Amino acid sequence: MDLKSLIRDVPDFPQAGIMFRDITTLLADPGGLRYTLDSLTQKCAGLGVDRVVGIESRGFIVGVPLAEKLGVGFVPARKPGKLPAAVHSIEYSLEYGTDRLEIHQDALQPGNRVLIADDVIATGGTALAAADLVAQTGAILAGFAFVIELAGLQGRSRLPQVPIITLVEY
Ligand code: AMP
């Protein structure tokens, strides 16, 4: 399936010079949605993970159904101040700005094998921050899953040496 034909390109969002790859049009297409989730599930099945960590907020859209299809649990990595119990926290840089991510301290156990999921890998800063959070919990990072890779930004090169699953490359 040609997923690119279902992904909307929005120039200059959220600021000038950014070509935003909008997955809402892909999510709204029943066949595209099913193909996306089936493909990610198939490619991630061999990683032997027992938790999916989704990055707020589009990582939740991808991560929750992926976790369910893999038969494992889901853990949110959230923007600051959203999680109610004790958290690990880390600041990171985006393609456009800086932000902070948090994870519940008790959400992962040492020995858990974790897959980090998001819609897009751009510079890799967000995914790297999520990997640092997973490391703070003592769990094992087993891989990353993204629908879209912006290959020109070479985010992949910043990430730890684990499998990086992607479906569409720009
Ligand atoms: P980065 O930390 O640079 O890899 O940025 C990844 C995060 O920002 C992901 O959560 C994406 O949802 C979002 N993002 C960055 N650049 C884009 C883009 N060009 N189109 C869509 N989402 C983007």
PDB file of N, CA, C and O and ligand atoms in Angstrom, residues 18-22 55-56 58 92-96 118-127 150, ligand 1:
ATOM      1  N   ILE A  18       9.140  24.215   8.179  1.00  0.00           N
ATOM      2  CA  ILE A  18       8.844  22.826   8.552  1.00  0.00           C
ATOM      3  C   ILE A  18       7.809  22.251   7.586  1.00  0.00           C
ATOM      4  O   ILE A  18       6.749  22.848   7.381  1.00  0.00           O
ATOM      5  N   MET A  19       8.127  21.118   6.974  1.00  0.00           N
ATOM      6  CA  MET A  19       7.126  20.373   6.199  1.00  0.00           C
ATOM      7  C   MET A  19       6.518  19.341   7.129  1.00  0.00           C
ATOM      8  O   MET A  19       7.148  18.334   7.453  1.00  0.00           O
ATOM      9  N   PHE A  20       5.289  19.612   7.586  1.00  0.00           N
ATOM     10  CA  PHE A  20       4.651  18.742   8.571  1.00  0.00           C
ATOM     11  C   PHE A  20       4.037  17.540   7.875  1.00  0.00           C
ATOM     12  O   PHE A  20       3.250  17.690   6.935  1.00  0.00           O
ATOM     13  N   ARG A  21       4.397  16.349   8.319  1.00  0.00           N
ATOM     14  CA  ARG A  21       3.833  15.104   7.769  1.00  0.00           C
ATOM     15  C   ARG A  21       2.655  14.717   8.652  1.00  0.00           C
ATOM     16  O   ARG A  21       2.829  14.216   9.756  1.00  0.00           O
ATOM     17  N   ASP A  22       1.467  14.957   8.155  1.00  0.00           N
ATOM     18  CA  ASP A  22       0.219  14.851   8.925  1.00  0.00           C
ATOM     19  C   ASP A  22      -0.391  13.471   8.739  1.00  0.00           C
ATOM     20  O   ASP A  22      -0.857  13.125   7.640  1.00  0.00           O
ATOM     21  N   ILE A  55       4.905   8.011  23.034  1.00  0.00           N
ATOM     22  CA  ILE A  55       5.290   9.391  23.331  1.00  0.00           C
ATOM     23  C   ILE A  55       4.122  10.323  23.026  1.00  0.00           C
ATOM     24  O   ILE A  55       3.576  10.311  21.926  1.00  0.00           O
ATOM     25  N   GLU A  56       3.728  11.133  24.027  1.00  0.00           N
ATOM     26  CA  GLU A  56       2.608  12.070  23.873  1.00  0.00           C
ATOM     27  C   GLU A  56       2.856  13.020  22.697  1.00  0.00           C
ATOM     28  O   GLU A  56       3.941  13.543  22.579  1.00  0.00           O
ATOM     29  N   ARG A  58       0.977  11.898  19.673  1.00  0.00           N
ATOM     30  CA  ARG A  58       0.698  11.027  18.532  1.00  0.00           C
ATOM     31  C   ARG A  58       1.280   9.635  18.719  1.00  0.00           C
ATOM     32  O   ARG A  58       0.834   8.680  18.067  1.00  0.00           O
ATOM     33  N   TYR A  92      14.456  17.728  26.615  1.00  0.00           N
ATOM     34  CA  TYR A  92      15.003  17.341  25.309  1.00  0.00           C
ATOM     35  C   TYR A  92      14.719  18.420  24.278  1.00  0.00           C
ATOM     36  O   TYR A  92      13.874  19.289  24.497  1.00  0.00           O
ATOM     37  N   SER A  93      15.410  18.356  23.135  1.00  0.00           N
ATOM     38  CA  SER A  93      15.209  19.344  22.075  1.00  0.00           C
ATOM     39  C   SER A  93      14.456  18.739  20.905  1.00  0.00           C
ATOM     40  O   SER A  93      14.648  17.577  20.562  1.00  0.00           O
ATOM     41  N   LEU A  94      13.575  19.532  20.308  1.00  0.00           N
ATOM     42  CA  LEU A  94      12.750  19.130  19.172  1.00  0.00           C
ATOM     43  C   LEU A  94      13.294  19.731  17.879  1.00  0.00           C
ATOM     44  O   LEU A  94      14.195  20.574  17.910  1.00  0.00           O
ATOM     45  N   GLU A  95      12.689  19.308  16.755  1.00  0.00           N
ATOM     46  CA  GLU A  95      12.977  19.997  15.489  1.00  0.00           C
ATOM     47  C   GLU A  95      12.551  21.459  15.617  1.00  0.00           C
ATOM     48  O   GLU A  95      13.128  22.341  15.005  1.00  0.00           O
ATOM     49  N   TYR A  96      11.514  21.710  16.440  1.00  0.00           N
ATOM     50  CA  TYR A  96      11.051  23.083  16.640  1.00  0.00           C
ATOM     51  C   TYR A  96      10.837  23.354  18.126  1.00  0.00           C
ATOM     52  O   TYR A  96       9.757  23.220  18.640  1.00  0.00           O
ATOM     53  N   ASP A 118       6.285   6.173  18.248  1.00  0.00           N
ATOM     54  CA  ASP A 118       5.836   7.537  17.933  1.00  0.00           C
ATOM     55  C   ASP A 118       5.415   7.578  16.470  1.00  0.00           C
ATOM     56  O   ASP A 118       5.657   6.626  15.724  1.00  0.00           O
ATOM     57  N   ASP A 119       4.783   8.674  16.059  1.00  0.00           N
ATOM     58  CA  ASP A 119       4.362   8.758  14.662  1.00  0.00           C
ATOM     59  C   ASP A 119       5.543   9.055  13.741  1.00  0.00           C
ATOM     60  O   ASP A 119       5.664   8.457  12.674  1.00  0.00           O
ATOM     61  N   VAL A 120       6.416   9.984  14.161  1.00  0.00           N
ATOM     62  CA  VAL A 120       7.478  10.489  13.289  1.00  0.00           C
ATOM     63  C   VAL A 120       8.799  10.514  14.049  1.00  0.00           C
ATOM     64  O   VAL A 120       8.834  10.943  15.209  1.00  0.00           O
ATOM     65  N   ILE A 121       9.882  10.083  13.410  1.00  0.00           N
ATOM     66  CA  ILE A 121      11.216  10.422  13.907  1.00  0.00           C
ATOM     67  C   ILE A 121      11.795  11.499  12.989  1.00  0.00           C
ATOM     68  O   ILE A 121      11.896  11.300  11.775  1.00  0.00           O
ATOM     69  N   ALA A 122      12.086  12.649  13.604  1.00  0.00           N
ATOM     70  CA  ALA A 122      12.684  13.764  12.860  1.00  0.00           C
ATOM     71  C   ALA A 122      14.159  13.847  13.272  1.00  0.00           C
ATOM     72  O   ALA A 122      14.971  13.081  12.761  1.00  0.00           O
ATOM     73  N   THR A 123      14.505  14.724  14.220  1.00  0.00           N
ATOM     74  CA  THR A 123      15.906  14.804  14.671  1.00  0.00           C
ATOM     75  C   THR A 123      16.278  13.658  15.600  1.00  0.00           C
ATOM     76  O   THR A 123      17.457  13.446  15.895  1.00  0.00           O
ATOM     77  N   GLY A 124      15.277  12.971  16.121  1.00  0.00           N
ATOM     78  CA  GLY A 124      15.530  11.871  17.055  1.00  0.00           C
ATOM     79  C   GLY A 124      15.596  12.303  18.508  1.00  0.00           C
ATOM     80  O   GLY A 124      15.712  11.453  19.399  1.00  0.00           O
ATOM     81  N   GLY A 125      15.511  13.604  18.770  1.00  0.00           N
ATOM     82  CA  GLY A 125      15.643  14.090  20.143  1.00  0.00           C
ATOM     83  C   GLY A 125      14.549  13.573  21.074  1.00  0.00           C
ATOM     84  O   GLY A 125      14.824  13.230  22.229  1.00  0.00           O
ATOM     85  N   THR A 126      13.336  13.508  20.574  1.00  0.00           N
ATOM     86  CA  THR A 126      12.224  13.037  21.402  1.00  0.00           C
ATOM     87  C   THR A 126      12.381  11.555  21.728  1.00  0.00           C
ATOM     88  O   THR A 126      12.211  11.133  22.876  1.00  0.00           O
ATOM     89  N   ALA A 127      12.716  10.772  20.715  1.00  0.00           N
ATOM     90  CA  ALA A 127      12.885   9.330  20.922  1.00  0.00           C
ATOM     91  C   ALA A 127      14.068   9.054  21.849  1.00  0.00           C
ATOM     92  O   ALA A 127      14.012   8.149  22.688  1.00  0.00           O
ATOM     93  N   LEU A 150      11.969  10.847   8.875  1.00  0.00           N
ATOM     94  CA  LEU A 150      12.489  11.966   8.075  1.00  0.00           C
ATOM     95  C   LEU A 150      13.999  11.747   7.966  1.00  0.00           C
ATOM     96  O   LEU A 150      14.787  12.228   8.785  1.00  0.00           O
TER      97      LEU A 150
HETATM   98  P1  AMP B   1      12.266  14.856  16.823  1.00  0.00           P
HETATM   99  O1  AMP B   1      12.440  14.918  18.303  1.00  0.00           O
HETATM  100  O2  AMP B   1      12.945  15.972  16.127  1.00  0.00           O
HETATM  101  O3  AMP B   1      12.616  13.492  16.258  1.00  0.00           O
HETATM  102  O4  AMP B   1      10.746  15.111  16.540  1.00  0.00           O
HETATM  103  C1  AMP B   1       9.851  14.091  16.674  1.00  0.00           C
HETATM  104  C2  AMP B   1       8.558  14.572  17.247  1.00  0.00           C
HETATM  105  O5  AMP B   1       8.099  15.792  16.676  1.00  0.00           O
HETATM  106  C3  AMP B   1       7.517  13.562  16.981  1.00  0.00           C
HETATM  107  O6  AMP B   1       6.726  13.448  18.151  1.00  0.00           O
HETATM  108  C4  AMP B   1       6.729  14.099  15.828  1.00  0.00           C
HETATM  109  O7  AMP B   1       5.367  13.888  16.075  1.00  0.00           O
HETATM  110  C5  AMP B   1       7.050  15.575  15.759  1.00  0.00           C
HETATM  111  N1  AMP B   1       7.556  16.059  14.464  1.00  0.00           N
HETATM  112  C6  AMP B   1       8.774  16.606  14.232  1.00  0.00           C
HETATM  113  N2  AMP B   1       8.914  16.989  12.983  1.00  0.00           N
HETATM  114  C7  AMP B   1       7.769  16.670  12.367  1.00  0.00           C
HETATM  115  C8  AMP B   1       7.304  16.810  11.023  1.00  0.00           C
HETATM  116  N3  AMP B   1       8.052  17.372  10.061  1.00  0.00           N
HETATM  117  N4  AMP B   1       6.072  16.356  10.738  1.00  0.00           N
HETATM  118  C9  AMP B   1       5.315  15.779  11.693  1.00  0.00           C
HETATM  119  N5  AMP B   1       5.682  15.629  12.972  1.00  0.00           N
HETATM  120  C10 AMP B   1       6.894  16.072  13.317  1.00  0.00           C
END
